[in-house]
CSV table of N, CA and C in Angstrom, one decimal:
chain,number,residue,atom,x,y,z
Y,1,UNK,N,3.7,-2.6,90.1
Y,1,UNK,CA,3.5,-2.6,88.6
Y,1,UNK,C,2.6,-1.5,88.2
Y,2,UNK,N,2.9,-0.8,87.1
Y,2,UNK,CA,2.0,0.3,86.6
Y,2,UNK,C,0.7,-0.3,86.1
Y,3,UNK,N,-0.3,0.5,86.1
Y,3,UNK,CA,-1.6,0.2,85.6
Y,3,UNK,C,-1.5,0.3,84.1
Y,4,UNK,N,-2.0,-0.6,83.3
Y,4,UNK,CA,-1.9,-0.6,81.8
Y,4,UNK,C,-2.4,0.7,81.2
Y,5,UNK,N,-3.4,1.3,81.7
Y,5,UNK,CA,-3.9,2.6,81.1
Y,5,UNK,C,-2.8,3.7,81.3
Y,6,UNK,N,-2.3,3.7,82.5
Y,6,UNK,CA,-1.3,4.7,82.8
Y,6,UNK,C,0.0,4.5,82.0
Y,7,UNK,N,0.4,3.2,81.8
Y,7,UNK,CA,1.5,2.9,81.0
Y,7,UNK,C,1.3,3.3,79.5
Y,8,UNK,N,0.1,3.1,79.0
Y,8,UNK,CA,-0.2,3.5,77.6
Y,8,UNK,C,-0.1,5.0,77.5
Y,9,UNK,N,-0.7,5.7,78.5
Y,9,UNK,CA,-0.7,7.2,78.5
Y,9,UNK,C,0.8,7.7,78.5
Y,10,UNK,N,1.6,7.1,79.3
Y,10,UNK,CA,3.0,7.5,79.4
Y,10,UNK,C,3.7,7.3,78.0
Y,11,UNK,N,3.5,6.1,77.4
Y,11,UNK,CA,4.1,5.8,76.1
Y,11,UNK,C,3.6,6.7,75.1
Y,12,UNK,N,2.3,6.9,75.0
Y,12,UNK,CA,1.7,7.8,74.0
Y,12,UNK,C,2.2,9.2,74.2
Y,13,UNK,N,2.2,9.7,75.4
Y,13,UNK,CA,2.7,11.0,75.7
Y,13,UNK,C,4.1,11.2,75.2
Y,14,UNK,N,5.0,10.3,75.5
Y,14,UNK,CA,6.4,10.4,75.1
Y,14,UNK,C,6.5,10.4,73.6
Y,15,UNK,N,5.7,9.5,72.9
Y,15,UNK,CA,5.7,9.4,71.5
Y,15,UNK,C,5.1,10.7,70.8
Y,16,UNK,N,4.1,11.3,71.4
Y,16,UNK,CA,3.4,12.4,70.8
Y,16,UNK,C,4.2,13.7,70.9
Y,17,UNK,N,5.1,13.8,71.9
Y,17,UNK,CA,5.8,15.0,72.1
Y,17,UNK,C,6.6,15.5,70.8
Y,18,UNK,N,7.4,14.6,70.2
Y,18,UNK,CA,8.2,15.0,69.0
Y,18,UNK,C,7.2,15.4,67.9
Y,19,UNK,N,6.1,14.9,67.7
Y,19,UNK,CA,5.2,15.2,66.7
Y,19,UNK,C,4.7,16.7,66.8
Y,20,UNK,N,4.6,17.2,68.0
Y,20,UNK,CA,4.2,18.6,68.2
Y,20,UNK,C,5.4,19.5,68.2
Y,21,UNK,N,6.6,19.0,68.3
Y,21,UNK,CA,7.8,19.9,68.3
Y,21,UNK,C,8.0,20.4,66.9
Y,22,UNK,N,8.3,21.7,66.8
Y,22,UNK,CA,8.5,22.3,65.5
Y,22,UNK,C,10.0,22.3,65.2
Y,23,UNK,N,10.3,22.0,63.9
Y,23,UNK,CA,11.7,21.9,63.5
Y,23,UNK,C,12.3,23.3,63.6
Y,24,UNK,N,13.6,23.4,64.0
Y,24,UNK,CA,14.2,24.7,64.0
Y,24,UNK,C,14.3,25.3,62.7
Y,25,UNK,N,14.2,26.6,62.6
Y,25,UNK,CA,14.3,27.3,61.3
Y,25,UNK,C,15.1,28.6,61.6
Y,26,UNK,N,15.7,29.0,60.5
Y,26,UNK,CA,16.5,30.2,60.6
Y,26,UNK,C,16.2,31.2,59.5
Y,27,UNK,N,16.8,32.3,59.4
Y,27,UNK,CA,16.6,33.3,58.4
Y,27,UNK,C,17.8,33.2,57.4
Y,28,UNK,N,17.5,33.5,56.1
Y,28,UNK,CA,18.5,33.7,55.1
Y,28,UNK,C,18.5,35.1,54.7
Y,29,UNK,N,19.6,35.9,54.8
Y,29,UNK,CA,19.6,37.3,54.5
Y,29,UNK,C,20.4,37.4,53.2
Y,30,UNK,N,19.8,38.0,52.2
Y,30,UNK,CA,20.4,38.1,50.9
Y,30,UNK,C,20.9,39.6,50.7
Y,31,UNK,N,22.1,39.8,50.3
Y,31,UNK,CA,22.6,41.0,49.8
Y,31,UNK,C,22.6,41.0,48.3
Y,32,UNK,N,21.6,41.7,47.7
Y,32,UNK,CA,21.4,41.6,46.3
Y,32,UNK,C,22.0,42.8,45.6
Y,33,UNK,N,23.0,42.6,44.8
Y,33,UNK,CA,23.8,43.6,44.2
Y,33,UNK,C,23.4,43.8,42.7
Y,34,UNK,N,23.7,45.0,42.2
Y,34,UNK,CA,23.4,45.4,40.8
Y,34,UNK,C,21.9,45.7,40.6
Y,35,UNK,N,21.3,46.3,41.7
Y,35,UNK,CA,19.9,46.7,41.6
Y,35,UNK,C,19.9,48.0,40.8
Y,36,UNK,N,19.2,48.0,39.7
Y,36,UNK,CA,19.2,49.1,38.7
Y,36,UNK,C,18.7,50.5,39.2
Y,37,UNK,N,17.6,50.4,40.0
Y,37,UNK,CA,17.0,51.7,40.5
Y,37,UNK,C,16.1,51.3,41.7
Y,38,UNK,N,15.4,52.4,42.2
Y,38,UNK,CA,14.6,52.2,43.4
Y,38,UNK,C,13.1,51.8,43.1
Y,39,UNK,N,12.8,51.4,41.8
Y,39,UNK,CA,11.5,51.1,41.5
Y,39,UNK,C,11.1,49.7,42.0
Y,40,UNK,N,9.9,49.5,42.5
Y,40,UNK,CA,9.4,48.2,42.9
Y,40,UNK,C,10.1,47.6,44.0
Y,41,UNK,N,10.2,46.2,44.0
Y,41,UNK,CA,10.8,45.4,45.0
Y,41,UNK,C,11.8,44.4,44.5
Y,42,UNK,N,12.7,44.0,45.3
Y,42,UNK,CA,13.6,42.9,45.0
Y,42,UNK,C,13.0,41.7,45.7
Y,43,UNK,N,12.7,40.6,45.0
Y,43,UNK,CA,12.1,39.4,45.5
Y,43,UNK,C,13.0,38.2,45.5
Y,44,UNK,N,12.9,37.4,46.5
Y,44,UNK,CA,13.7,36.2,46.6
Y,44,UNK,C,12.8,35.1,46.9
Y,45,UNK,N,13.0,34.0,46.1
Y,45,UNK,CA,12.3,32.7,46.3
Y,45,UNK,C,13.3,31.7,46.7
Y,46,UNK,N,13.1,31.0,47.8
Y,46,UNK,CA,14.0,29.9,48.2
Y,46,UNK,C,13.3,28.6,47.8
Y,47,UNK,N,13.9,27.8,47.0
Y,47,UNK,CA,13.3,26.6,46.4
Y,47,UNK,C,13.9,25.3,46.7
Y,48,UNK,N,13.1,24.3,46.7
Y,48,UNK,CA,13.6,22.9,46.8
Y,48,UNK,C,14.0,22.5,45.4
Y,49,UNK,N,14.6,21.4,45.2
Y,49,UNK,CA,15.0,21.0,43.9
Y,49,UNK,C,13.7,20.8,43.0
Y,50,UNK,N,12.6,20.3,43.6
Y,50,UNK,CA,11.4,20.1,42.8
Y,50,UNK,C,10.7,21.4,42.4
Y,51,UNK,N,10.9,22.5,43.1
Y,51,UNK,CA,10.3,23.7,42.8
Y,51,UNK,C,11.2,24.8,42.1
Y,52,UNK,N,12.4,24.4,42.0
Y,52,UNK,CA,13.4,25.4,41.4
Y,52,UNK,C,13.0,25.7,40.0
Y,53,UNK,N,13.1,27.0,39.7
Y,53,UNK,CA,12.7,27.6,38.4
Y,53,UNK,C,11.2,27.6,38.1
Y,54,UNK,N,10.5,27.5,39.2
Y,54,UNK,CA,9.0,27.5,39.1
Y,54,UNK,C,8.5,28.6,40.0
Y,55,UNK,N,7.2,28.8,40.0
Y,55,UNK,CA,6.6,29.8,40.9
Y,55,UNK,C,6.1,29.3,42.2
Y,56,UNK,N,6.3,28.1,42.5
Y,56,UNK,CA,5.8,27.5,43.7
Y,56,UNK,C,6.8,27.2,44.8
Y,57,UNK,N,7.8,28.1,44.9
Y,57,UNK,CA,8.9,27.9,45.9
Y,57,UNK,C,8.3,28.1,47.3
Y,58,UNK,N,8.7,27.3,48.3
Y,58,UNK,CA,8.0,27.3,49.6
Y,58,UNK,C,8.4,28.5,50.5
Y,59,UNK,N,9.5,29.2,50.3
Y,59,UNK,CA,9.9,30.3,51.1
Y,59,UNK,C,10.2,31.5,50.3
Y,60,UNK,N,9.8,32.7,50.7
Y,60,UNK,CA,10.1,33.9,49.9
Y,60,UNK,C,10.1,35.1,50.8
Y,61,UNK,N,10.7,36.2,50.2
Y,61,UNK,CA,10.8,37.4,50.9
Y,61,UNK,C,11.0,38.5,49.9
Y,62,UNK,N,10.7,39.8,50.3
Y,62,UNK,CA,10.9,40.9,49.4
Y,62,UNK,C,11.2,42.1,50.2
Y,63,UNK,N,11.9,43.1,49.6
Y,63,UNK,CA,12.2,44.4,50.2
Y,63,UNK,C,12.1,45.4,49.1
Y,64,UNK,N,11.8,46.7,49.5
Y,64,UNK,CA,11.7,47.8,48.6
Y,64,UNK,C,13.1,47.9,47.9
Y,65,UNK,N,13.1,48.0,46.6
Y,65,UNK,CA,14.3,48.1,45.9
Y,65,UNK,C,15.1,49.4,46.3
Y,66,UNK,N,16.4,49.2,46.4
Y,66,UNK,CA,17.3,50.3,46.7
Y,66,UNK,C,18.4,50.2,45.6
Y,67,UNK,N,18.6,51.2,44.9
Y,67,UNK,CA,19.6,51.2,43.8
Y,67,UNK,C,21.0,50.8,44.4
Y,68,UNK,N,21.6,49.9,43.7
Y,68,UNK,CA,22.9,49.4,44.2
Y,68,UNK,C,22.7,48.0,44.9
Y,69,UNK,N,22.6,48.1,46.2
Y,69,UNK,CA,22.4,46.8,47.0
Y,69,UNK,C,21.2,46.9,47.8
Y,70,UNK,N,20.4,45.8,47.7
Y,70,UNK,CA,19.1,45.7,48.5
Y,70,UNK,C,19.3,44.5,49.4
Y,71,UNK,N,18.9,44.6,50.6
Y,71,UNK,CA,18.9,43.5,51.5
Y,71,UNK,C,17.5,42.9,51.7
Y,72,UNK,N,17.4,41.6,51.4
Y,72,UNK,CA,16.1,40.9,51.5
Y,72,UNK,C,16.3,39.7,52.5
Y,73,UNK,N,15.4,39.7,53.5
Y,73,UNK,CA,15.5,38.6,54.5
Y,73,UNK,C,14.3,37.6,54.3
Y,74,UNK,N,14.6,36.4,54.3
Y,74,UNK,CA,13.6,35.3,54.2
Y,74,UNK,C,13.7,34.6,55.5
Y,75,UNK,N,12.6,34.6,56.3
Y,75,UNK,CA,12.5,34.0,57.6
Y,75,UNK,C,11.9,32.6,57.6
Y,76,UNK,N,12.1,31.9,58.7
Y,76,UNK,CA,11.4,30.6,58.8
Y,76,UNK,C,11.8,29.5,57.9
Y,77,UNK,N,13.1,29.5,57.5
Y,77,UNK,CA,13.6,28.5,56.5
Y,77,UNK,C,14.2,27.3,57.3
Y,78,UNK,N,13.5,26.1,57.3
Y,78,UNK,CA,14.1,25.0,58.0
Y,78,UNK,C,15.4,24.5,57.4
Y,79,UNK,N,16.1,23.7,58.1
Y,79,UNK,CA,17.4,23.1,57.5
Y,79,UNK,C,17.1,22.3,56.3
Y,80,UNK,N,18.0,22.4,55.3
Y,80,UNK,CA,17.8,21.7,54.0
Y,80,UNK,C,18.7,22.2,53.0
Y,81,UNK,N,18.6,21.6,51.8
Y,81,UNK,CA,19.3,22.0,50.6
Y,81,UNK,C,18.3,22.8,49.7
Y,82,UNK,N,18.7,24.0,49.3
Y,82,UNK,CA,17.9,24.9,48.6
Y,82,UNK,C,18.7,25.6,47.5
Y,83,UNK,N,17.9,26.3,46.6
Y,83,UNK,CA,18.5,27.2,45.7
Y,83,UNK,C,17.6,28.4,45.7
Y,84,UNK,N,18.2,29.6,45.5
Y,84,UNK,CA,17.4,30.8,45.5
Y,84,UNK,C,17.3,31.4,44.1
Y,85,UNK,N,16.2,31.9,43.8
Y,85,UNK,CA,16.0,32.7,42.5
Y,85,UNK,C,15.6,34.1,43.0
Y,86,UNK,N,16.2,35.1,42.4
Y,86,UNK,CA,16.1,36.5,42.8
Y,86,UNK,C,15.8,37.3,41.6
Y,87,UNK,N,14.9,38.3,41.8
Y,87,UNK,CA,14.6,39.2,40.7
Y,87,UNK,C,14.2,40.6,41.2
Y,88,UNK,N,14.4,41.6,40.3
Y,88,UNK,CA,14.0,43.0,40.6
Y,88,UNK,C,12.6,43.2,39.9
Y,89,UNK,N,11.6,43.1,40.7
Y,89,UNK,CA,10.2,43.2,40.2
Y,89,UNK,C,9.9,44.7,40.1
Y,90,UNK,N,10.4,45.4,39.1
Y,90,UNK,CA,10.2,46.8,38.9
Y,90,UNK,C,8.8,47.3,38.9
Y,91,UNK,N,7.9,46.5,38.3
Y,91,UNK,CA,6.5,46.9,38.2
Y,91,UNK,C,5.6,46.2,39.3
Y,92,UNK,N,6.2,45.5,40.2
Y,92,UNK,CA,5.4,44.9,41.3
Y,92,UNK,C,4.3,44.0,40.9
Y,93,UNK,N,4.5,43.2,39.9
Y,93,UNK,CA,3.4,42.3,39.5
Y,93,UNK,C,3.7,40.9,40.0
Y,94,UNK,N,4.7,40.7,40.8
Y,94,UNK,CA,5.1,39.4,41.4
Y,94,UNK,C,5.5,38.3,40.4
Y,95,UNK,N,6.0,38.7,39.3
Y,95,UNK,CA,6.5,37.7,38.3
Y,95,UNK,C,7.6,38.3,37.6
Y,96,UNK,N,8.5,37.4,37.0
Y,96,UNK,CA,9.5,37.9,36.1
Y,96,UNK,C,8.9,38.1,34.7
Y,97,UNK,N,8.9,39.3,34.3
Y,97,UNK,CA,8.4,39.6,33.0
Y,97,UNK,C,9.4,39.1,31.9
Y,98,UNK,N,8.9,38.6,30.8
Y,98,UNK,CA,9.7,38.0,29.8
Y,98,UNK,C,9.4,38.6,28.4
Y,99,UNK,N,10.4,38.7,27.6
Y,99,UNK,CA,10.2,39.1,26.2
Y,99,UNK,C,10.3,38.0,25.3
Y,100,UNK,N,10.7,38.3,24.1
Y,100,UNK,CA,10.8,37.2,23.0
Y,100,UNK,C,11.7,36.1,23.5
Y,101,UNK,N,11.3,34.9,23.2
Y,101,UNK,CA,12.1,33.7,23.5
Y,101,UNK,C,12.2,33.4,25.0
Y,102,UNK,N,11.4,34.1,25.8
Y,102,UNK,CA,11.4,33.9,27.2
Y,102,UNK,C,12.5,34.6,28.0
Y,103,UNK,N,13.2,35.5,27.3
Y,103,UNK,CA,14.3,36.2,27.9
Y,103,UNK,C,13.8,37.2,29.0
Y,104,UNK,N,14.3,37.1,30.2
Y,104,UNK,CA,13.8,38.0,31.3
Y,104,UNK,C,14.0,39.5,30.9
Y,105,UNK,N,12.9,40.3,31.1
Y,105,UNK,CA,13.0,41.7,30.9
Y,105,UNK,C,13.4,42.5,32.2
Y,106,UNK,N,13.4,41.8,33.3
Y,106,UNK,CA,13.8,42.3,34.6
Y,106,UNK,C,15.0,41.6,35.0
Y,107,UNK,N,15.8,42.2,35.8
Y,107,UNK,CA,17.1,41.6,36.3
Y,107,UNK,C,16.8,40.4,37.1
Y,108,UNK,N,17.6,39.4,36.9
Y,108,UNK,CA,17.5,38.1,37.7
Y,108,UNK,C,18.9,37.7,38.2
Y,109,UNK,N,18.8,36.8,39.2
Y,109,UNK,CA,20.1,36.2,39.7
Y,109,UNK,C,19.7,35.0,40.5
Y,110,UNK,N,20.7,34.2,40.8
Y,110,UNK,CA,20.5,32.9,41.5
Y,110,UNK,C,21.6,32.8,42.6
Y,111,UNK,N,21.3,32.0,43.6
Y,111,UNK,CA,22.3,31.7,44.7
Y,111,UNK,C,23.5,31.1,44.0
Y,112,UNK,N,24.6,31.4,44.7
Y,112,UNK,CA,26.0,31.0,44.2
Y,112,UNK,C,26.3,31.8,42.9
Y,113,UNK,N,25.5,32.8,42.6
Y,113,UNK,CA,25.7,33.5,41.3
Y,113,UNK,C,25.9,32.4,40.2
Y,114,UNK,N,25.0,31.4,40.2
Y,114,UNK,CA,25.0,30.3,39.2
Y,114,UNK,C,24.9,30.8,37.8
Y,115,UNK,N,25.7,30.4,36.9
Y,115,UNK,CA,25.5,30.8,35.5
Y,115,UNK,C,24.2,30.4,34.9
Y,116,UNK,N,23.6,31.3,34.2
Y,116,UNK,CA,22.2,31.1,33.7
Y,116,UNK,C,22.1,30.2,32.5
Y,117,UNK,N,22.9,30.3,31.5
Y,117,UNK,CA,22.9,29.5,30.3
Y,117,UNK,C,21.6,29.8,29.5
Y,118,UNK,N,21.3,28.9,28.6
Y,118,UNK,CA,20.1,29.1,27.7
Y,118,UNK,C,18.8,28.8,28.4
Y,119,UNK,N,18.8,27.9,29.3
Y,119,UNK,CA,17.5,27.4,30.0
Y,119,UNK,C,17.5,27.6,31.5
Y,120,UNK,N,18.2,28.6,31.9
Y,120,UNK,CA,18.3,28.8,33.4
Y,120,UNK,C,19.4,28.0,34.0
Y,121,UNK,N,19.8,28.3,35.2
Y,121,UNK,CA,20.9,27.6,35.8
Y,121,UNK,C,20.6,26.2,36.2
Y,122,UNK,N,21.6,25.4,36.4
Y,122,UNK,CA,21.4,24.0,36.8
Y,122,UNK,C,21.2,24.1,38.4
Y,123,UNK,N,20.4,23.2,38.9
Y,123,UNK,CA,20.1,23.1,40.3
Y,123,UNK,C,21.4,23.0,41.1
Y,124,UNK,N,22.2,22.1,40.7
Y,124,UNK,CA,23.4,21.8,41.5
Y,124,UNK,C,24.4,23.0,41.6
Y,125,UNK,N,24.4,23.9,40.6
Y,125,UNK,CA,25.2,25.1,40.6
Y,125,UNK,C,24.6,26.2,41.5
Y,126,UNK,N,23.3,26.2,41.7
Y,126,UNK,CA,22.7,27.2,42.6
Y,126,UNK,C,22.4,26.7,44.0
Y,127,UNK,N,22.6,25.4,44.2
Y,127,UNK,CA,22.2,24.8,45.5
Y,127,UNK,C,23.1,25.3,46.7
Y,128,UNK,N,22.5,25.5,47.8
Y,128,UNK,CA,23.2,25.8,49.0
Y,128,UNK,C,22.6,25.1,50.2
Y,129,UNK,N,23.4,24.8,51.2
Y,129,UNK,CA,22.9,24.1,52.4
Y,129,UNK,C,22.6,25.2,53.5
Y,130,UNK,N,21.4,25.0,54.1
Y,130,UNK,CA,21.0,25.9,55.2
Y,130,UNK,C,20.7,25.0,56.4
Y,131,UNK,N,21.3,25.5,57.6
Y,131,UNK,CA,21.0,24.8,58.8
Y,131,UNK,C,20.0,25.7,59.6
Y,132,UNK,N,19.9,25.4,60.9
Y,132,UNK,CA,18.9,26.2,61.7
Y,132,UNK,C,19.4,27.6,62.1
Y,133,UNK,N,20.6,27.9,61.8
Y,133,UNK,CA,21.2,29.2,62.1
Y,133,UNK,C,20.9,30.2,61.0
Y,134,UNK,N,21.0,31.5,61.4
Y,134,UNK,CA,20.8,32.6,60.4
Y,134,UNK,C,22.0,32.5,59.5
Y,135,UNK,N,21.8,32.9,58.2
Y,135,UNK,CA,22.8,32.8,57.2
Y,135,UNK,C,22.8,34.0,56.3
Y,136,UNK,N,23.9,34.4,55.7
Y,136,UNK,CA,23.9,35.5,54.7
Y,136,UNK,C,24.5,35.0,53.4
Y,137,UNK,N,23.9,35.4,52.3
Y,137,UNK,CA,24.3,35.1,51.0
Y,137,UNK,C,24.3,36.4,50.1
Y,138,UNK,N,25.2,36.4,49.1
Y,138,UNK,CA,25.2,37.5,48.2
Y,138,UNK,C,24.8,37.0,46.8
Y,139,UNK,N,24.0,37.8,46.1
Y,139,UNK,CA,23.6,37.5,44.8
Y,139,UNK,C,23.7,38.7,43.9
Y,140,UNK,N,24.2,38.5,42.7
Y,140,UNK,CA,24.4,39.6,41.8
Y,140,UNK,C,23.3,39.5,40.7
Y,141,UNK,N,22.5,40.5,40.4
Y,141,UNK,CA,21.5,40.5,39.4
Y,141,UNK,C,22.2,40.7,38.0
Y,142,UNK,N,21.5,40.2,37.0
Y,142,UNK,CA,22.0,40.3,35.6
Y,142,UNK,C,20.8,40.8,34.8
Y,143,UNK,N,21.2,41.6,33.8
Y,143,UNK,CA,20.2,42.2,32.9
Y,143,UNK,C,20.4,41.5,31.5
Y,144,UNK,N,19.3,41.1,30.9
Y,144,UNK,CA,19.4,40.4,29.6
Y,144,UNK,C,18.7,41.0,28.5
Y,145,UNK,N,18.0,42.1,28.7
Y,145,UNK,CA,17.2,42.7,27.6
Y,145,UNK,C,18.1,43.5,26.7
């Protein structure tokens, strides 16, 4: 018969192992089309439903803007359901600048090329599923000024 202390250590050790294991995560590579020029950066925020259309998205990436198509990689994204918001931050102030009535002055786009409408796209239209493997998505920027 095992000693009770050794048995407890074995049980606790087995139970503690998954708590220290890290969930698998992959990269999401975005091919962002319709970049107007080489100014600033193209930024991508990957959001949960609760953070979508807000500034507190948990995963993000950026790349120097390249006229035409810019590739932006967001690393360390665990499996889940997300939506991406993408913008050309021409003045590198890390925000989407807006004009009258909140209309974006910089080009913006969303995963699945979700239609924007009057109040931004609906979560369900922009949502995509991500698993632990690397993934590629294409997004087209739109200009509204």
